[in-house]
PDB file of C-alpha atoms in Angstrom:
ATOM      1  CA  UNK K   1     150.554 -47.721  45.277  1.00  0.00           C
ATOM      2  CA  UNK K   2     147.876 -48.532  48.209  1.00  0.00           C
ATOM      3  CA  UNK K   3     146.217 -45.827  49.549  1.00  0.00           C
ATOM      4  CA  UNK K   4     145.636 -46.794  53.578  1.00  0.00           C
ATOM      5  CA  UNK K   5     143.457 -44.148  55.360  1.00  0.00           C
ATOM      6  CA  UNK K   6     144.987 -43.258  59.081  1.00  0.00           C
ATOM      7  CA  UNK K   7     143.501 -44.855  61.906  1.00  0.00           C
ATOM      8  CA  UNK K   8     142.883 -42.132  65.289  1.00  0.00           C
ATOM      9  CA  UNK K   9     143.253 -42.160  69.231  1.00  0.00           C
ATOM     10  CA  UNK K  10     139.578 -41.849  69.451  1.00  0.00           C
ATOM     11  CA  UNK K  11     139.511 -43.270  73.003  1.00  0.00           C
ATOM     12  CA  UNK K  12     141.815 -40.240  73.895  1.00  0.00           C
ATOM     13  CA  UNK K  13     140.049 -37.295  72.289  1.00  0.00           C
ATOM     14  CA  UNK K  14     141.128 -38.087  68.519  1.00  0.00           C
ATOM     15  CA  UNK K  15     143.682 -35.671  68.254  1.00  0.00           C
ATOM     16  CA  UNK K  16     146.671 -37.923  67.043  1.00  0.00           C
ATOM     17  CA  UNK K  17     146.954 -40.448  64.159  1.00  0.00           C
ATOM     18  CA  UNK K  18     147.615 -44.010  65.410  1.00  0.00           C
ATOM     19  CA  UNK K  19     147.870 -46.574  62.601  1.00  0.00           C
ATOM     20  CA  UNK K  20     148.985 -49.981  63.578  1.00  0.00           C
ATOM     21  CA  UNK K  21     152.379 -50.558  61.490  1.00  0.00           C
ATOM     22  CA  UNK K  22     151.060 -54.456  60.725  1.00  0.00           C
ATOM     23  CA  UNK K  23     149.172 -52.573  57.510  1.00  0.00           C
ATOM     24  CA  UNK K  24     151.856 -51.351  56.368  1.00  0.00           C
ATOM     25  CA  UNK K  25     154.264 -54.278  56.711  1.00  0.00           C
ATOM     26  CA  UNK K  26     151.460 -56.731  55.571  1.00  0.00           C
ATOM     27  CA  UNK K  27     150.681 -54.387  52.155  1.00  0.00           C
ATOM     28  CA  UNK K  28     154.743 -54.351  52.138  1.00  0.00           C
ATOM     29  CA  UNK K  29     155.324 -58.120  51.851  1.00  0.00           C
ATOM     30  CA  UNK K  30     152.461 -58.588  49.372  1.00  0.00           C
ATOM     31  CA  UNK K  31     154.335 -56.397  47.054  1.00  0.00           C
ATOM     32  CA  UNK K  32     152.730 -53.134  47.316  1.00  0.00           C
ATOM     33  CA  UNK K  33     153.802 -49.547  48.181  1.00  0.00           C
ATOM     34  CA  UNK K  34     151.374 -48.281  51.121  1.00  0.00           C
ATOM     35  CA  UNK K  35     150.707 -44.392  52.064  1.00  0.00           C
ATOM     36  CA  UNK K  36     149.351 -43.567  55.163  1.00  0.00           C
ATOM     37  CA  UNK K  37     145.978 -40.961  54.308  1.00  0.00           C
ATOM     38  CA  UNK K  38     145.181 -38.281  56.380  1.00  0.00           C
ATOM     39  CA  UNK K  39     141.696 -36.649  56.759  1.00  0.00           C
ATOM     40  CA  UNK K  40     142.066 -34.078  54.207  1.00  0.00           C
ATOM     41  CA  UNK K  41     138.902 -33.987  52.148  1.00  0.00           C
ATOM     42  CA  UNK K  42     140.915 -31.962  49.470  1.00  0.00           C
ATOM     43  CA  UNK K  43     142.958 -34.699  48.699  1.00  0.00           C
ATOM     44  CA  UNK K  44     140.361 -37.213  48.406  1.00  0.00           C
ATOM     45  CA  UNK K  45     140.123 -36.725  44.245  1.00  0.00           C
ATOM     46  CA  UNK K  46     143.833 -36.809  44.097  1.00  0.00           C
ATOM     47  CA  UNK K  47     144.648 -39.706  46.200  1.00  0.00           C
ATOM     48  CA  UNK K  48     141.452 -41.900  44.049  1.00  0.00           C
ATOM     49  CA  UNK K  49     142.972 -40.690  41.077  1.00  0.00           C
ATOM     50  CA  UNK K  50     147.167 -41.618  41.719  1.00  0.00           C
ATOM     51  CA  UNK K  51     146.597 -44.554  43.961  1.00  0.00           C
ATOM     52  CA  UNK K  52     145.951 -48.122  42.539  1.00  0.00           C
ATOM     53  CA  UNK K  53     143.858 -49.627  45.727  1.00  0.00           C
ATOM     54  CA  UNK K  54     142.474 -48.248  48.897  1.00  0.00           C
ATOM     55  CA  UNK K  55     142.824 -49.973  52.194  1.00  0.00           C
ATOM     56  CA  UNK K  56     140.767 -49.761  55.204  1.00  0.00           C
ATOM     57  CA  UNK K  57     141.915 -50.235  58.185  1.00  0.00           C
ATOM     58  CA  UNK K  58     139.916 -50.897  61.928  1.00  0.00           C
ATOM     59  CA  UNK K  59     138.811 -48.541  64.305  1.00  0.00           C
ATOM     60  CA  UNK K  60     136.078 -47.060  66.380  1.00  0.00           C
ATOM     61  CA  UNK K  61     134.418 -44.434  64.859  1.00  0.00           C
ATOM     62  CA  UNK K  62     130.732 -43.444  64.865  1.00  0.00           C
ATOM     63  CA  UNK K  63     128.800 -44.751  61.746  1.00  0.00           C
ATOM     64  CA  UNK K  64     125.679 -42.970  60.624  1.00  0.00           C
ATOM     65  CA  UNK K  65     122.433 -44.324  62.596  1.00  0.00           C
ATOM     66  CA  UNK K  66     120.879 -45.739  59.358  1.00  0.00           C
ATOM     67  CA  UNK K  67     123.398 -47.797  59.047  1.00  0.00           C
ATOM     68  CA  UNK K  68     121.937 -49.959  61.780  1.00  0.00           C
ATOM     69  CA  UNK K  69     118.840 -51.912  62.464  1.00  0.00           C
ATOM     70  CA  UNK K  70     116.114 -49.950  63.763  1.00  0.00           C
ATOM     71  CA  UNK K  71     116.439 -48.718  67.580  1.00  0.00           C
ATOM     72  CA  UNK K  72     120.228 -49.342  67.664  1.00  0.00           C
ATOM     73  CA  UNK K  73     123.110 -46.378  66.869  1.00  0.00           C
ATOM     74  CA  UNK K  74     126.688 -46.425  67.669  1.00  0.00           C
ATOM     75  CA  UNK K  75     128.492 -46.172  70.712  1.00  0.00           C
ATOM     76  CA  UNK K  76     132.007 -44.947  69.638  1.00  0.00           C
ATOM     77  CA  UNK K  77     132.668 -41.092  69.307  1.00  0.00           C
ATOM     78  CA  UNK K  78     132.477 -38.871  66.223  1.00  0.00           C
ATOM     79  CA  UNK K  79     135.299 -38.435  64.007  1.00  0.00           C
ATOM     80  CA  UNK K  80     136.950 -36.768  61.267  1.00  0.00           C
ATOM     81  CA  UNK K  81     137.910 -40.137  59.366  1.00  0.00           C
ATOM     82  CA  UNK K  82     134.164 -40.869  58.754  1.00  0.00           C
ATOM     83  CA  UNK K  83     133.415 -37.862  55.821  1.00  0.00           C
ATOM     84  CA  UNK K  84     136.723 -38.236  54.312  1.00  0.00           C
ATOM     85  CA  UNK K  85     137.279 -42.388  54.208  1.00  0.00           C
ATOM     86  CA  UNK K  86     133.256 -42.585  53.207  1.00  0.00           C
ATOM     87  CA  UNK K  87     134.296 -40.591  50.085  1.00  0.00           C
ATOM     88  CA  UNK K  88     137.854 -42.723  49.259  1.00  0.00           C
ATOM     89  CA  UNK K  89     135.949 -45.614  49.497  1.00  0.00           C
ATOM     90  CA  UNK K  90     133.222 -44.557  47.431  1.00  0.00           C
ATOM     91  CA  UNK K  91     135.346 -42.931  44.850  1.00  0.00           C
ATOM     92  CA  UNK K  92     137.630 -46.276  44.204  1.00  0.00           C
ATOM     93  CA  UNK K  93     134.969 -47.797  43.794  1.00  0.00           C
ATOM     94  CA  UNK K  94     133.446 -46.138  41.792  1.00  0.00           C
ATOM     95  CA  UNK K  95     136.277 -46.467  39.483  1.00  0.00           C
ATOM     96  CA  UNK K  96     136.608 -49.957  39.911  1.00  0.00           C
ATOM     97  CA  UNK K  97     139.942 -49.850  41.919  1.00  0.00           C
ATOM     98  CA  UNK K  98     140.637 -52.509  44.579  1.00  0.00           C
ATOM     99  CA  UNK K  99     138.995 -51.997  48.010  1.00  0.00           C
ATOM    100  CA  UNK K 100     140.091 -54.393  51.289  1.00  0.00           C
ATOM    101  CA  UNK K 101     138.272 -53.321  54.206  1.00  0.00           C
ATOM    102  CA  UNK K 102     139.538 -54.837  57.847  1.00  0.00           C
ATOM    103  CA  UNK K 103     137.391 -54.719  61.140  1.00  0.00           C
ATOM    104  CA  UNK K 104     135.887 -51.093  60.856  1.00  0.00           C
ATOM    105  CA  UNK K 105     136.765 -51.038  57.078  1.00  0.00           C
ATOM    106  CA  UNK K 106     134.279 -53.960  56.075  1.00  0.00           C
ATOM    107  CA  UNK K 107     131.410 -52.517  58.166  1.00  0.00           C
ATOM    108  CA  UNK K 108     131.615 -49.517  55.886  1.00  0.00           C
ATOM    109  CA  UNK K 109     132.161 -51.027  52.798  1.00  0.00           C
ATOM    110  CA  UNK K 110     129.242 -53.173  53.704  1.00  0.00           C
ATOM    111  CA  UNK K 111     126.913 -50.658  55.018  1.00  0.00           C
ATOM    112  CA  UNK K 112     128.235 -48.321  51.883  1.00  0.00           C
ATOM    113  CA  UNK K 113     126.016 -51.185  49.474  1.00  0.00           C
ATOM    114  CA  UNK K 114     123.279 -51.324  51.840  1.00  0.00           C
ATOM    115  CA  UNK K 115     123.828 -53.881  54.582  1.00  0.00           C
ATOM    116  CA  UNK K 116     122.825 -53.470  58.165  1.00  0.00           C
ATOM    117  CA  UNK K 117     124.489 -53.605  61.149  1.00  0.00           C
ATOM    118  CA  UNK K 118     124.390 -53.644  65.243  1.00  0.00           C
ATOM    119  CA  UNK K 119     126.556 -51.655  67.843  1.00  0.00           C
ATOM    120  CA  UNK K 120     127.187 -54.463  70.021  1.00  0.00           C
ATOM    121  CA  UNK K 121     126.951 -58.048  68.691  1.00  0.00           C
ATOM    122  CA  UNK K 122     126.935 -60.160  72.096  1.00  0.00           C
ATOM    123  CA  UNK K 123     124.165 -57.861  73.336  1.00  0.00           C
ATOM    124  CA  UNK K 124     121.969 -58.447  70.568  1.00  0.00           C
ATOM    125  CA  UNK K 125     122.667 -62.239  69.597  1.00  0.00           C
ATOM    126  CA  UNK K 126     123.417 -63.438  73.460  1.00  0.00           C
ATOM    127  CA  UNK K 127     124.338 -66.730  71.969  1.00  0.00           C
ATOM    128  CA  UNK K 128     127.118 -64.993  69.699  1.00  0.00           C
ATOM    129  CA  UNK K 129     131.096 -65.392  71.170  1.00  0.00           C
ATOM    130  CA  UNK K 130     132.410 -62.438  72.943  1.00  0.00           C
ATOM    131  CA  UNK K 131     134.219 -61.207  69.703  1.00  0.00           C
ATOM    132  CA  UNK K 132     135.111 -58.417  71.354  1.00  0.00           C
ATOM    133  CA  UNK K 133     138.633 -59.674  72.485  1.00  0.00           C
ATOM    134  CA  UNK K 134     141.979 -59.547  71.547  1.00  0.00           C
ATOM    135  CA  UNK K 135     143.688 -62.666  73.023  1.00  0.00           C
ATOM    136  CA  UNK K 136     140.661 -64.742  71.396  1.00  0.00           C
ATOM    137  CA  UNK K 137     140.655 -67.384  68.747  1.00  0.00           C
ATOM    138  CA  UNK K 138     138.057 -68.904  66.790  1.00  0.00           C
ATOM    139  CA  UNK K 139     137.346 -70.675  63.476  1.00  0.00           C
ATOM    140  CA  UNK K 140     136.131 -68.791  60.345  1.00  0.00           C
ATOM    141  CA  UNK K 141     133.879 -71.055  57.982  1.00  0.00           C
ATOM    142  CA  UNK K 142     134.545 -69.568  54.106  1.00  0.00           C
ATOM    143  CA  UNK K 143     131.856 -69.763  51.763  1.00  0.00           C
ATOM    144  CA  UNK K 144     132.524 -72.418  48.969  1.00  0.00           C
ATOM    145  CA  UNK K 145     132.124 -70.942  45.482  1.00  0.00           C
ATOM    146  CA  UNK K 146     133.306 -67.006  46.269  1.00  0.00           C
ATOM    147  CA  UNK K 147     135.990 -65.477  44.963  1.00  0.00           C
ATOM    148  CA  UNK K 148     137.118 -65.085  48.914  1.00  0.00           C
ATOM    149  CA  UNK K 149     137.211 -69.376  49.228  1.00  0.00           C
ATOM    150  CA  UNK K 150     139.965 -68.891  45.593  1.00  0.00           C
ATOM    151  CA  UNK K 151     142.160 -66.343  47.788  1.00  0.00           C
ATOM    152  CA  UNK K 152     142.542 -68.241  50.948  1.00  0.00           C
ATOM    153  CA  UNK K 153     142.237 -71.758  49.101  1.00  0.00           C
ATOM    154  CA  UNK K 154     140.729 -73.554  51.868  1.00  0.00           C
ATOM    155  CA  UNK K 155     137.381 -73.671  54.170  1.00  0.00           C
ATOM    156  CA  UNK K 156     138.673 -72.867  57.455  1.00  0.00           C
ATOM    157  CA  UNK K 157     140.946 -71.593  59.754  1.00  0.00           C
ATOM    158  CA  UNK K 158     141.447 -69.879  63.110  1.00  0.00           C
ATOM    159  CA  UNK K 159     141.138 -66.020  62.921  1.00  0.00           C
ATOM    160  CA  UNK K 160     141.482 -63.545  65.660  1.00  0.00           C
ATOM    161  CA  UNK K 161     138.614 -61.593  66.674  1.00  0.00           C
ATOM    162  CA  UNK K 162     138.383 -57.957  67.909  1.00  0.00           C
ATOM    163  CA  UNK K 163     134.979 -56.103  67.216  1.00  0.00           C
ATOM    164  CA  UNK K 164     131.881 -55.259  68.893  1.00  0.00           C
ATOM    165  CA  UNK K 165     130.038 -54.087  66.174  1.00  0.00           C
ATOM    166  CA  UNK K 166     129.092 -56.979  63.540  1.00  0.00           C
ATOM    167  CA  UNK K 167     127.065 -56.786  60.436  1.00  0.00           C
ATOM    168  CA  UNK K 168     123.714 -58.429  60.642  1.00  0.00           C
ATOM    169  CA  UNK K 169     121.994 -57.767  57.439  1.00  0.00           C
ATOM    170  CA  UNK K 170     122.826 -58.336  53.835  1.00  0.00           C
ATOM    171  CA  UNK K 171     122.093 -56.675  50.969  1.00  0.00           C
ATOM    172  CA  UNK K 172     121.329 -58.150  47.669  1.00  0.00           C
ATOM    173  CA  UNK K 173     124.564 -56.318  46.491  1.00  0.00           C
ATOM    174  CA  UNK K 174     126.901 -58.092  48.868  1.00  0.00           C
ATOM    175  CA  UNK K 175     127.602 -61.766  49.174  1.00  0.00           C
ATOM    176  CA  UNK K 176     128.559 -63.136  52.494  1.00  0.00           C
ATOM    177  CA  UNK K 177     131.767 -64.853  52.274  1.00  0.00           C
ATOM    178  CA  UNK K 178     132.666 -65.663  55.948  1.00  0.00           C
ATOM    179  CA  UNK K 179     131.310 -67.023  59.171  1.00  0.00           C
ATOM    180  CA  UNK K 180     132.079 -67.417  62.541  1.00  0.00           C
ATOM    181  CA  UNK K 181     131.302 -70.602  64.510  1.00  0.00           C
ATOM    182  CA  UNK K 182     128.131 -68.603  65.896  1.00  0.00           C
ATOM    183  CA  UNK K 183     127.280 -67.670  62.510  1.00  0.00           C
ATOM    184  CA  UNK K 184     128.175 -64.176  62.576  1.00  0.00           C
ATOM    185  CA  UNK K 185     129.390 -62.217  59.639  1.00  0.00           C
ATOM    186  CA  UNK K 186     132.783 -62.343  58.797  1.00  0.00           C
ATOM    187  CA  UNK K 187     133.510 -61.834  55.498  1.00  0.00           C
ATOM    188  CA  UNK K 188     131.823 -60.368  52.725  1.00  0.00           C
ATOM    189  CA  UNK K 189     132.570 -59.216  48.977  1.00  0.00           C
ATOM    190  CA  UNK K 190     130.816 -56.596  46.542  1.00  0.00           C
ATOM    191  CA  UNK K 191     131.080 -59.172  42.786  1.00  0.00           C
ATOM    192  CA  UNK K 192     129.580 -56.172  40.660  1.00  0.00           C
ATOM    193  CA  UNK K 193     133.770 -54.965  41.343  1.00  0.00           C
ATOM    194  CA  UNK K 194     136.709 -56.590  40.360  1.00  0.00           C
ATOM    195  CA  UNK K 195     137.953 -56.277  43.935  1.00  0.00           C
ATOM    196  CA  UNK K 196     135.962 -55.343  46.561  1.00  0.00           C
ATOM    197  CA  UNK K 197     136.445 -57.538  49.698  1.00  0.00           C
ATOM    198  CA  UNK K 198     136.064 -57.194  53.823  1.00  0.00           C
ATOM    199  CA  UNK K 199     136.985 -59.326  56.622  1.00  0.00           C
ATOM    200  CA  UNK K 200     135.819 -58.936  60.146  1.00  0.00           C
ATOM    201  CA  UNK K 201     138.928 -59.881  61.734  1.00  0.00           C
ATOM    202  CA  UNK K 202     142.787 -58.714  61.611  1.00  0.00           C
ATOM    203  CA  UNK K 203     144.880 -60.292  58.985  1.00  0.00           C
ATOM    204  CA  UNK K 204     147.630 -58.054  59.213  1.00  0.00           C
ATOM    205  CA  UNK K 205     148.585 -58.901  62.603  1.00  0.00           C
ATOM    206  CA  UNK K 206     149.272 -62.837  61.268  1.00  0.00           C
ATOM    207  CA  UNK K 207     152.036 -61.885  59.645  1.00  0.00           C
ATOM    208  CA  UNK K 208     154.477 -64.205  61.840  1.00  0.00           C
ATOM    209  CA  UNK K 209     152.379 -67.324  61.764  1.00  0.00           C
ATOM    210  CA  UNK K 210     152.466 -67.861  57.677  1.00  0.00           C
ATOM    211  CA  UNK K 211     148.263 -67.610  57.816  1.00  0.00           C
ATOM    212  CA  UNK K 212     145.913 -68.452  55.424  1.00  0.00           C
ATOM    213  CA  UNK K 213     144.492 -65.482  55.969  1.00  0.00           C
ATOM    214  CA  UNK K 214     147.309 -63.064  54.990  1.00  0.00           C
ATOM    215  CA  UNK K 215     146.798 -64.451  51.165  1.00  0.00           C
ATOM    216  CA  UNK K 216     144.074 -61.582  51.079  1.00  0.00           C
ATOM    217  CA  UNK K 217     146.731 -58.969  50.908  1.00  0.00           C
ATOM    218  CA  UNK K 218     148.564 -61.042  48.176  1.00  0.00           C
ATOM    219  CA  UNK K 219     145.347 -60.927  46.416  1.00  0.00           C
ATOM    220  CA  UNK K 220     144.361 -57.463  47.217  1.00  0.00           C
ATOM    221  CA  UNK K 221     147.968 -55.703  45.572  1.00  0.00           C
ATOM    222  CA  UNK K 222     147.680 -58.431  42.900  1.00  0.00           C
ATOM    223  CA  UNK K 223     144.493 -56.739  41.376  1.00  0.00           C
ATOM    224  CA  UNK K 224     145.908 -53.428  42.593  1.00  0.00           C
ATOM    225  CA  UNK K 225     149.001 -54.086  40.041  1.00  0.00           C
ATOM    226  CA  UNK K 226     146.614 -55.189  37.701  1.00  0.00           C
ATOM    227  CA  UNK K 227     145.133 -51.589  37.356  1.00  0.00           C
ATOM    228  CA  UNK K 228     147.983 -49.645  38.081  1.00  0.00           C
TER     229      UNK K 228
END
């Protein structure tokens, strides 16, 4: 049972849940049973205590300012998701439940153990791709010797790209996993957890191609199963 918090229609005054159904489909095939989350902090205990692994998903939400380097903030508007996913996250981890964070969902679960981040990656590395695109392509390099290079079982690949906001410092607590041609963050995982993994771009919507990168669901309800 994966526990998949609700993405919103920030850009339209957040008053609707709008979850792309690729996160459910992609959790499907892998084997697992997913649950869309509302924000409901009164749940939060419940749904870390019944569910086996919590996924999530991308958006554009405001992160708290010291999650960024100094003199940068975000530019996305508040929401409701941010009190209620920060404590999910934090509480299956905390019990050593599988975490997969995607887009928006690795920034926090790198920023949650102490990693550093920018609101606009092009602005601040001018050399850096225009990630920010949704027709856009471009390789991923994986990091030889992580538990990330034994889920996708090769190097590279081509990944989609759709983010503005990038991670730009690690913490000692999180090994970088992933990296675009430009060098910039894609993948990272927590190793003091049995499961504990983010990528920058959108494996769920590879689903028709038979991707490399789709194993990470496979692996993600695999250890899921393994606690449940």
């Amino acid at each position: 049972m994966i526990a998949v918090i609700m993405d919103e229609n920030t850009s339209a005054g957040g008053t609707a849940y709008e979850t792309s159904k690729a996160y459910f489909s992609a959790v499907g095939r892998a084997g697992g049973m997913p649950f869309g989350i509302p924000y409901l902090p009164e749940i939060v205990d419940q749904t870390v205590e019944q569910f086996d692994g919590f996924l999530s998903v991308g958006g554009r939400i405001e992160f708290p300012e010291p999650w960024y380097v100094d003199g940068d903030q975000s530019q996305y508007p508040t929401s409701d998701r941010l009190r209620v996913e920060m404590a999910l996250m934090e509480g299956f981890l905390a019990r050593n439940k599988p975490v997969l964070g995607v887009c928006n969902g690795m920034q926090m679960l790198a920023c949650l153990n102490g990693c550093r981040m920018v609101s606009d990656v092009h602005a601040s590395w001018p050399d850096a791709l225009n990630h920010d695109q949704k027709d856009l392509r471009h390789e991923v390099l994986i990091e030889p010797g992580t538990r990330m290079a034994s889920v996708f079982g090769t190097g590279t690949f081509s990944a989609n790209t759709f983010h503005r906001e990038a991670i730009v410092e690690a913490s000692a607590d999180v090994v970088v996993t992933a990296r675009g041609p430009d060098g910039v963050i894609e993948g990272i995982e927590v190793p003091s957890r049995t499961f504990a993994m983010g990528v920058q771009w959108h494996p769920e919507k590879l689903a028709g191609e038979d991707h490399p990168g789709l194993r990470i669901f496979d692996a993600f309800v695999d250890a899921a199963r393994a606690v449940a």
